[in-house]
Amino acid sequence: LELPYGIQGYFDYEQALDCAKKQDKPLFIDFTGHGCVNCREMEAAVWSDPKVLKRLKKDYVVVALYVDEKTELPEDEWYVSAYDDRVKRSIGGQNLDFMIQKLNANAQPYYTLVNTDGALLSTPKSYDLSVANFVEFLDNGLKEFNEKIEIETIGNEGAQSNEP
């Protein structure tokens, strides 16, 4: 498993979310697949653009969740999906199950931006070869992330100042 263009990131959602919390950055989730031709096309035509690449490397913690990864997990990590009542044994099976249950989606590529609590920052994005649209998607997600932090900070400061 690897990310293109020297992007440093993760392939496990929980690890990536922990990192996002520590770095106080939003999380960029790339639902992808080894056999996904449109995913590779997005990476080649959109992710490679310097404006996109800069944002992915600087503003986000990136996680690629491969929905077709066949690697079987240890038995103590298997679970029965609430969605289809089937045992999820592989990395890909669990990633796809996560996508279906959390986002009600099953398409790749599929990009989501979430805050450090895992809440969506904007409407997810799918295949779209417009660099301008992707930059807008990333910028809007970062803006939402920063505005929520500002609101939380103001709210917390206000609560603290009211204490006797």
Short mmCIF file of C-alpha atoms in Angstrom, two decimals:
data_model
loop_
_atom_site.label_atom_id
_atom_site.label_comp_id
_atom_site.label_asym_id
_atom_site.label_seq_id
_atom_site.Cartn_x
_atom_site.Cartn_y
_atom_site.Cartn_z
CA LEU A 1 0.00 0.00 0.00
CA GLU A 2 1.35 3.38 -0.91
CA LEU A 3 0.32 6.97 -1.52
CA PRO A 4 1.43 8.78 -4.69
CA TYR A 5 3.70 11.79 -5.10
CA GLY A 6 5.53 11.45 -1.82
CA ILE A 7 2.42 12.08 0.25
CA GLN A 8 2.94 10.76 3.76
CA GLY A 9 -0.10 9.14 5.25
CA TYR A 10 -1.87 6.14 6.63
CA PHE A 11 -3.82 3.08 5.56
CA ASP A 12 -5.72 2.63 8.82
CA TYR A 13 -8.52 5.01 9.78
CA GLU A 14 -7.98 4.92 13.57
CA GLN A 15 -4.23 5.56 13.23
CA ALA A 16 -4.89 8.46 10.87
CA LEU A 17 -7.56 9.95 13.13
CA ASP A 18 -5.19 9.76 16.12
CA CYS A 19 -2.54 11.57 14.08
CA ALA A 20 -5.06 14.22 12.97
CA LYS A 21 -5.95 14.84 16.62
CA LYS A 22 -2.28 15.17 17.60
CA GLN A 23 -1.52 17.52 14.70
CA ASP A 24 -4.86 19.35 15.00
CA LYS A 25 -5.55 18.91 11.28
CA PRO A 26 -8.54 17.68 9.33
CA LEU A 27 -8.45 14.16 7.88
CA PHE A 28 -8.60 13.52 4.13
CA ILE A 29 -10.02 10.04 3.51
CA ASP A 30 -9.37 8.47 0.12
CA PHE A 31 -11.61 5.45 -0.45
CA THR A 32 -9.72 3.71 -3.21
CA GLY A 33 -8.92 0.34 -4.71
CA HIS A 34 -5.99 -1.43 -6.31
CA GLY A 35 -8.12 -2.12 -9.38
CA CYS A 36 -9.72 1.32 -9.54
CA VAL A 37 -8.84 2.90 -12.89
CA ASN A 38 -10.69 6.14 -12.05
CA CYS A 39 -8.71 6.42 -8.79
CA ARG A 40 -5.41 6.29 -10.71
CA GLU A 41 -6.75 8.80 -13.22
CA MET A 42 -7.69 11.21 -10.40
CA GLU A 43 -4.24 10.83 -8.88
CA ALA A 44 -2.53 11.44 -12.25
CA ALA A 45 -4.70 14.35 -13.39
CA VAL A 46 -5.71 16.06 -10.12
CA TRP A 47 -3.55 15.00 -7.17
CA SER A 48 -0.37 15.66 -9.20
CA ASP A 49 -1.27 19.32 -9.62
CA PRO A 50 0.98 21.46 -7.39
CA LYS A 51 -2.00 23.31 -5.87
CA VAL A 52 -3.66 20.03 -4.82
CA LEU A 53 -0.46 18.32 -3.74
CA LYS A 54 0.54 21.27 -1.55
CA ARG A 55 -2.80 21.17 0.27
CA LEU A 56 -2.76 17.41 0.77
CA LYS A 57 0.78 17.50 2.16
CA LYS A 58 0.45 20.63 4.31
CA ASP A 59 -3.17 21.01 5.43
CA TYR A 60 -4.44 17.45 5.90
CA VAL A 61 -3.60 14.11 7.42
CA VAL A 62 -4.18 11.66 4.56
CA VAL A 63 -5.50 8.12 4.83
CA ALA A 64 -6.06 5.75 1.89
CA LEU A 65 -8.65 3.08 2.65
CA TYR A 66 -8.38 0.34 0.05
CA VAL A 67 -11.76 -1.38 -0.31
CA ASP A 68 -10.31 -4.30 -2.29
CA GLU A 69 -7.28 -5.06 -0.08
CA LYS A 70 -7.29 -8.84 0.44
CA THR A 71 -4.97 -8.94 3.47
CA GLU A 72 -6.72 -10.95 6.17
CA LEU A 73 -6.76 -9.46 9.63
CA PRO A 74 -6.09 -11.37 12.87
CA GLU A 75 -9.19 -13.26 13.98
CA ASP A 76 -9.65 -11.03 17.04
CA GLU A 77 -10.25 -8.07 14.67
CA TRP A 78 -13.00 -9.78 12.68
CA TYR A 79 -16.57 -8.62 13.22
CA VAL A 80 -20.06 -9.19 11.87
CA SER A 81 -21.31 -6.21 9.90
CA ALA A 82 -24.56 -4.61 10.99
CA TYR A 83 -25.09 -3.77 7.32
CA ASP A 84 -25.09 -7.25 5.78
CA ASP A 85 -24.62 -9.67 8.72
CA ARG A 86 -21.40 -11.01 7.16
CA VAL A 87 -18.09 -11.50 8.91
CA LYS A 88 -15.54 -8.88 7.82
CA ARG A 89 -12.14 -10.59 7.82
CA SER A 90 -9.99 -8.48 5.48
CA ILE A 91 -8.71 -4.92 5.47
CA GLY A 92 -10.69 -4.21 2.30
CA GLY A 93 -13.86 -5.80 3.64
CA GLN A 94 -13.71 -3.66 6.75
CA ASN A 95 -12.89 -0.49 4.79
CA LEU A 96 -15.82 -1.04 2.43
CA ASP A 97 -18.13 -1.84 5.33
CA PHE A 98 -17.01 1.38 7.07
CA MET A 99 -17.73 3.36 3.90
CA ILE A 100 -21.17 1.85 3.41
CA GLN A 101 -22.25 2.20 7.04
CA LYS A 102 -20.84 5.67 7.73
CA LEU A 103 -21.38 7.32 4.36
CA ASN A 104 -24.04 5.22 2.64
CA ALA A 105 -21.75 5.05 -0.38
CA ASN A 106 -20.00 2.36 -2.39
CA ALA A 107 -18.02 4.00 -5.17
CA GLN A 108 -14.39 4.70 -5.80
CA PRO A 109 -12.77 7.09 -5.82
CA TYR A 110 -14.62 8.70 -2.95
CA TYR A 111 -13.06 11.49 -0.93
CA THR A 112 -14.22 12.68 2.46
CA LEU A 113 -12.98 15.38 4.79
CA VAL A 114 -13.60 14.92 8.51
CA ASN A 115 -12.67 16.73 11.69
CA THR A 116 -10.78 15.18 14.59
CA ASP A 117 -14.04 13.69 15.90
CA GLY A 118 -14.70 11.98 12.56
CA ALA A 119 -17.56 14.33 11.62
CA LEU A 120 -17.91 15.33 7.97
CA LEU A 121 -16.68 18.82 7.12
CA SER A 122 -18.30 18.93 3.68
CA THR A 123 -20.14 16.87 1.13
CA PRO A 124 -17.90 13.99 -0.03
CA LYS A 125 -16.45 14.18 -3.53
CA SER A 126 -16.18 11.51 -6.18
CA TYR A 127 -14.60 11.31 -9.62
CA ASP A 128 -14.11 14.81 -11.05
CA LEU A 129 -11.05 15.70 -13.10
CA SER A 130 -11.36 19.45 -12.44
CA VAL A 131 -8.36 20.64 -10.43
CA ALA A 132 -10.23 23.85 -9.56
CA ASN A 133 -13.15 21.87 -8.12
CA PHE A 134 -10.82 19.70 -6.05
CA VAL A 135 -8.91 22.71 -4.71
CA GLU A 136 -12.24 24.30 -3.77
CA PHE A 137 -13.28 21.05 -2.02
CA LEU A 138 -10.04 20.98 0.01
CA ASP A 139 -10.15 24.71 0.80
CA ASN A 140 -13.79 24.56 1.93
CA GLY A 141 -13.05 21.58 4.18
CA LEU A 142 -10.12 23.36 5.78
CA LYS A 143 -12.22 26.51 6.25
CA GLU A 144 -14.98 24.48 7.97
CA PHE A 145 -12.40 22.79 10.18
CA ASN A 146 -10.85 26.11 11.22
CA GLU A 147 -14.22 27.79 11.80
CA LYS A 148 -15.40 24.96 14.07
CA ILE A 149 -12.20 25.16 16.07
CA GLU A 150 -12.67 28.92 16.39
CA ILE A 151 -16.28 28.47 17.55
CA GLU A 152 -15.24 25.80 20.06
CA THR A 153 -12.42 27.98 21.34
CA ILE A 154 -14.66 31.03 21.72
CA GLY A 155 -17.32 28.89 23.41
CA ASN A 156 -14.80 27.35 25.78
CA GLU A 157 -13.28 30.70 26.65
CA GLY A 158 -16.73 32.09 27.34
CA ALA A 159 -17.57 29.18 29.61
CA GLN A 160 -14.31 29.60 31.50
CA SER A 161 -14.82 33.33 32.01
CA ASN A 162 -18.24 32.73 33.60
CA GLU A 163 -16.76 30.59 36.36
CA PRO A 164 -16.73 32.20 39.84
#
